[in-house]
mmCIF file of C-alpha atoms in Angstrom:
data_model
loop_
_atom_site.group_PDB
_atom_site.id
_atom_site.type_symbol
_atom_site.label_atom_id
_atom_site.label_comp_id
_atom_site.label_asym_id
_atom_site.label_seq_id
_atom_site.Cartn_x
_atom_site.Cartn_y
_atom_site.Cartn_z
ATOM 1 C CA MET K 1 -33.264 -24.179 -17.952
ATOM 2 C CA ASP K 2 -32.907 -22.879 -21.515
ATOM 3 C CA LYS K 3 -30.073 -20.578 -22.424
ATOM 4 C CA GLN K 4 -31.343 -17.111 -23.283
ATOM 5 C CA GLU K 5 -30.154 -15.469 -26.478
ATOM 6 C CA GLY K 6 -27.254 -13.071 -25.905
ATOM 7 C CA THR K 7 -26.045 -14.664 -22.693
ATOM 8 C CA ALA K 8 -22.844 -16.589 -22.098
ATOM 9 C CA THR K 9 -22.946 -19.990 -20.470
ATOM 10 C CA LEU K 10 -20.448 -20.670 -17.711
ATOM 11 C CA PRO K 11 -18.174 -23.624 -18.458
ATOM 12 C CA ASN K 12 -19.467 -27.009 -17.256
ATOM 13 C CA ASN K 13 -22.667 -25.470 -15.907
ATOM 14 C CA THR K 14 -25.326 -25.070 -18.561
ATOM 15 C CA GLY K 15 -27.921 -23.935 -16.017
ATOM 16 C CA VAL K 16 -26.117 -20.711 -15.086
ATOM 17 C CA THR K 17 -25.840 -17.796 -17.482
ATOM 18 C CA ILE K 18 -24.217 -14.396 -17.455
ATOM 19 C CA ALA K 19 -26.557 -11.709 -18.739
ATOM 20 C CA GLY K 20 -25.065 -8.251 -19.305
ATOM 21 C CA ASN K 21 -23.836 -7.847 -15.725
ATOM 22 C CA GLU K 22 -21.131 -5.150 -15.754
ATOM 23 C CA GLU K 23 -19.291 -6.767 -12.846
ATOM 24 C CA LEU K 24 -18.858 -9.905 -14.936
ATOM 25 C CA LYS K 25 -17.953 -8.338 -18.287
ATOM 26 C CA ASP K 26 -14.413 -9.749 -18.116
ATOM 27 C CA SER K 27 -15.531 -13.034 -16.630
ATOM 28 C CA ARG K 28 -15.186 -14.954 -19.883
ATOM 29 C CA LYS K 29 -11.545 -13.940 -20.181
ATOM 30 C CA LEU K 30 -10.935 -14.806 -16.519
ATOM 31 C CA GLN K 31 -12.713 -18.135 -16.983
ATOM 32 C CA GLU K 32 -10.570 -18.888 -20.025
ATOM 33 C CA ILE K 33 -7.371 -18.117 -18.112
ATOM 34 C CA PHE K 34 -8.545 -20.291 -15.214
ATOM 35 C CA GLN K 35 -9.519 -23.166 -17.516
ATOM 36 C CA ASN K 36 -6.170 -22.983 -19.330
ATOM 37 C CA ALA K 37 -4.354 -23.035 -15.986
ATOM 38 C CA ASN K 38 -6.301 -26.127 -14.947
ATOM 39 C CA THR K 39 -5.936 -27.835 -18.315
ATOM 40 C CA ILE K 40 -2.162 -27.591 -18.322
ATOM 41 C CA ALA K 41 -1.699 -27.965 -14.566
ATOM 42 C CA ASN K 42 0.887 -30.691 -15.027
ATOM 43 C CA GLU K 43 2.848 -28.658 -17.567
ATOM 44 C CA ILE K 44 4.572 -25.305 -17.148
ATOM 45 C CA CYS K 45 1.729 -22.839 -16.735
ATOM 46 C CA PRO K 46 2.822 -19.193 -16.614
ATOM 47 C CA VAL K 47 -0.084 -18.144 -14.398
ATOM 48 C CA ARG K 48 0.362 -20.899 -11.823
ATOM 49 C CA ASP K 49 4.146 -20.700 -11.923
ATOM 50 C CA VAL K 50 4.346 -16.935 -11.419
ATOM 51 C CA ILE K 51 1.660 -16.878 -8.733
ATOM 52 C CA ALA K 52 3.369 -19.718 -6.888
ATOM 53 C CA ARG K 53 6.657 -17.806 -6.925
ATOM 54 C CA ILE K 54 5.327 -14.449 -5.750
ATOM 55 C CA SER K 55 2.552 -15.524 -3.406
ATOM 56 C CA ASP K 56 4.540 -16.918 -0.511
ATOM 57 C CA LYS K 57 4.843 -14.544 2.420
ATOM 58 C CA TRP K 58 8.634 -14.280 2.318
ATOM 59 C CA SER K 59 8.713 -13.262 -1.345
ATOM 60 C CA ILE K 60 6.022 -10.660 -0.796
ATOM 61 C CA LEU K 61 7.787 -9.283 2.282
ATOM 62 C CA ALA K 62 11.186 -9.191 0.538
ATOM 63 C CA ILE K 63 9.729 -7.357 -2.457
ATOM 64 C CA TYR K 64 7.831 -4.993 -0.179
ATOM 65 C CA ALA K 65 10.933 -4.267 1.940
ATOM 66 C CA LEU K 66 13.034 -3.508 -1.144
ATOM 67 C CA GLY K 67 10.226 -1.405 -2.581
ATOM 68 C CA ALA K 68 9.809 0.557 0.648
ATOM 69 C CA TYR K 69 13.480 1.035 1.567
ATOM 70 C CA GLY K 70 15.284 0.757 -1.771
ATOM 71 C CA LYS K 71 18.680 -0.908 -2.069
ATOM 72 C CA LEU K 72 19.445 -3.045 1.012
ATOM 73 C CA ARG K 73 22.177 -5.362 2.178
ATOM 74 C CA PHE K 74 21.396 -8.898 3.323
ATOM 75 C CA SER K 75 21.787 -7.956 6.996
ATOM 76 C CA GLU K 76 19.435 -5.005 6.564
ATOM 77 C CA LEU K 77 16.849 -7.175 4.847
ATOM 78 C CA ILE K 78 16.930 -9.750 7.620
ATOM 79 C CA GLN K 79 16.271 -6.969 10.136
ATOM 80 C CA LYS K 80 13.369 -5.579 8.090
ATOM 81 C CA ILE K 81 11.665 -8.962 7.572
ATOM 82 C CA ASP K 82 10.755 -10.103 11.062
ATOM 83 C CA GLY K 83 10.898 -13.851 11.609
ATOM 84 C CA ILE K 84 12.731 -14.910 8.455
ATOM 85 C CA SER K 85 15.746 -17.172 8.852
ATOM 86 C CA HIS K 86 19.058 -16.609 7.077
ATOM 87 C CA ARG K 87 18.490 -19.717 4.991
ATOM 88 C CA MET K 88 14.932 -18.778 3.989
ATOM 89 C CA LEU K 89 16.002 -15.249 3.029
ATOM 90 C CA THR K 90 18.855 -16.683 0.940
ATOM 91 C CA VAL K 91 16.488 -19.064 -0.885
ATOM 92 C CA THR K 92 13.887 -16.339 -1.393
ATOM 93 C CA LEU K 93 16.400 -13.854 -2.771
ATOM 94 C CA ARG K 94 17.885 -16.458 -5.136
ATOM 95 C CA ASN K 95 14.435 -17.319 -6.475
ATOM 96 C CA LEU K 96 13.444 -13.672 -6.916
ATOM 97 C CA GLU K 97 16.759 -12.916 -8.619
ATOM 98 C CA GLY K 98 16.374 -15.944 -10.892
ATOM 99 C CA ASP K 99 12.969 -14.681 -12.012
ATOM 100 C CA GLY K 100 14.235 -11.153 -12.625
ATOM 101 C CA PHE K 101 12.421 -9.402 -9.766
ATOM 102 C CA ILE K 102 15.556 -8.307 -7.924
ATOM 103 C CA LYS K 103 19.116 -7.430 -8.832
ATOM 104 C CA ARG K 104 22.054 -8.598 -6.732
ATOM 105 C CA THR K 105 25.205 -6.485 -6.842
ATOM 106 C CA VAL K 106 28.469 -7.765 -5.347
ATOM 107 C CA HIS K 107 31.007 -5.059 -4.490
ATOM 108 C CA ALA K 108 34.681 -5.996 -4.529
ATOM 109 C CA GLU K 109 35.487 -4.840 -1.004
ATOM 110 C CA VAL K 110 36.904 -6.416 2.117
ATOM 111 C CA PRO K 111 34.665 -7.658 3.583
ATOM 112 C CA PRO K 112 32.543 -8.250 0.465
ATOM 113 C CA ARG K 113 29.346 -6.222 0.277
ATOM 114 C CA VAL K 114 26.223 -7.415 -1.518
ATOM 115 C CA ASP K 115 23.273 -5.156 -2.244
ATOM 116 C CA TYR K 116 19.797 -6.150 -3.360
ATOM 117 C CA GLU K 117 17.333 -3.927 -5.181
ATOM 118 C CA LEU K 118 14.183 -4.272 -7.244
ATOM 119 C CA THR K 119 14.457 -4.430 -11.012
ATOM 120 C CA GLU K 120 11.955 -2.714 -13.289
ATOM 121 C CA LEU K 121 9.953 -5.957 -13.257
ATOM 122 C CA GLY K 122 10.154 -6.056 -9.460
ATOM 123 C CA ASN K 123 8.969 -2.456 -9.233
ATOM 124 C CA SER K 124 5.979 -3.240 -11.440
ATOM 125 C CA LEU K 125 5.118 -6.152 -9.127
ATOM 126 C CA MET K 126 5.563 -3.880 -6.118
ATOM 127 C CA GLN K 127 2.920 -1.536 -7.546
ATOM 128 C CA GLN K 128 0.465 -4.437 -7.713
ATOM 129 C CA LEU K 129 1.354 -5.651 -4.222
ATOM 130 C CA SER K 130 0.781 -2.150 -2.835
ATOM 131 C CA GLY K 131 -2.900 -2.471 -3.705
ATOM 132 C CA ILE K 132 -3.167 -5.860 -2.011
ATOM 133 C CA ILE K 133 -1.271 -4.638 1.042
ATOM 134 C CA GLY K 134 -3.490 -1.553 1.262
ATOM 135 C CA TRP K 135 -6.544 -3.794 1.026
ATOM 136 C CA ALA K 136 -5.169 -6.058 3.789
ATOM 137 C CA GLU K 137 -4.511 -3.055 6.053
ATOM 138 C CA ALA K 138 -7.992 -1.635 5.450
ATOM 139 C CA ASN K 139 -9.778 -4.956 5.955
ATOM 140 C CA GLY K 140 -7.520 -6.536 8.590
ATOM 141 C CA PRO K 141 -9.677 -5.525 11.578
ATOM 142 C CA GLU K 142 -12.795 -7.004 9.968
ATOM 143 C CA ILE K 143 -10.981 -10.238 9.124
ATOM 144 C CA LEU K 144 -9.635 -10.495 12.679
ATOM 145 C CA ALA K 145 -13.145 -9.919 14.042
ATOM 146 C CA PHE K 146 -14.420 -12.853 11.959
ATOM 147 C CA ARG K 147 -11.553 -15.037 13.184
ATOM 148 C CA ASN K 148 -12.347 -14.183 16.792
ATOM 149 C CA LYS K 149 -15.990 -15.315 16.358
ATOM 150 C CA LYS K 150 -14.863 -18.946 16.106
#
């Protein structure tokens, strides 16, 4: 199949072209990001690294809990995030703090009190997660129906 003038060829597939489709207008940029992520897969890739950090369920739930309830103590977080162990919450919070998504504040009291809250970066991520969570709520019944067809 010959490439038509004014169309973009998809990488590694010279038989498929993109011709003025509005839904795919950003596809070249997305393809470039994807190719770069694959090319440097064995190196530090910002896209892969960030997605790996924020895409596990505990990170998402911790960010969502802090976004929904504001500043929380460890014990409050463990109550809000059903099913998470103390160890997993500790690891998750350390990772999120290390990446700048949450702020940990230790108060000099007896007993010591530690609060966790989202940073500006964490709040910006929370805004993005809200869309995904809304999508999951809206489409959950349909997804469950497909699962039950098996």
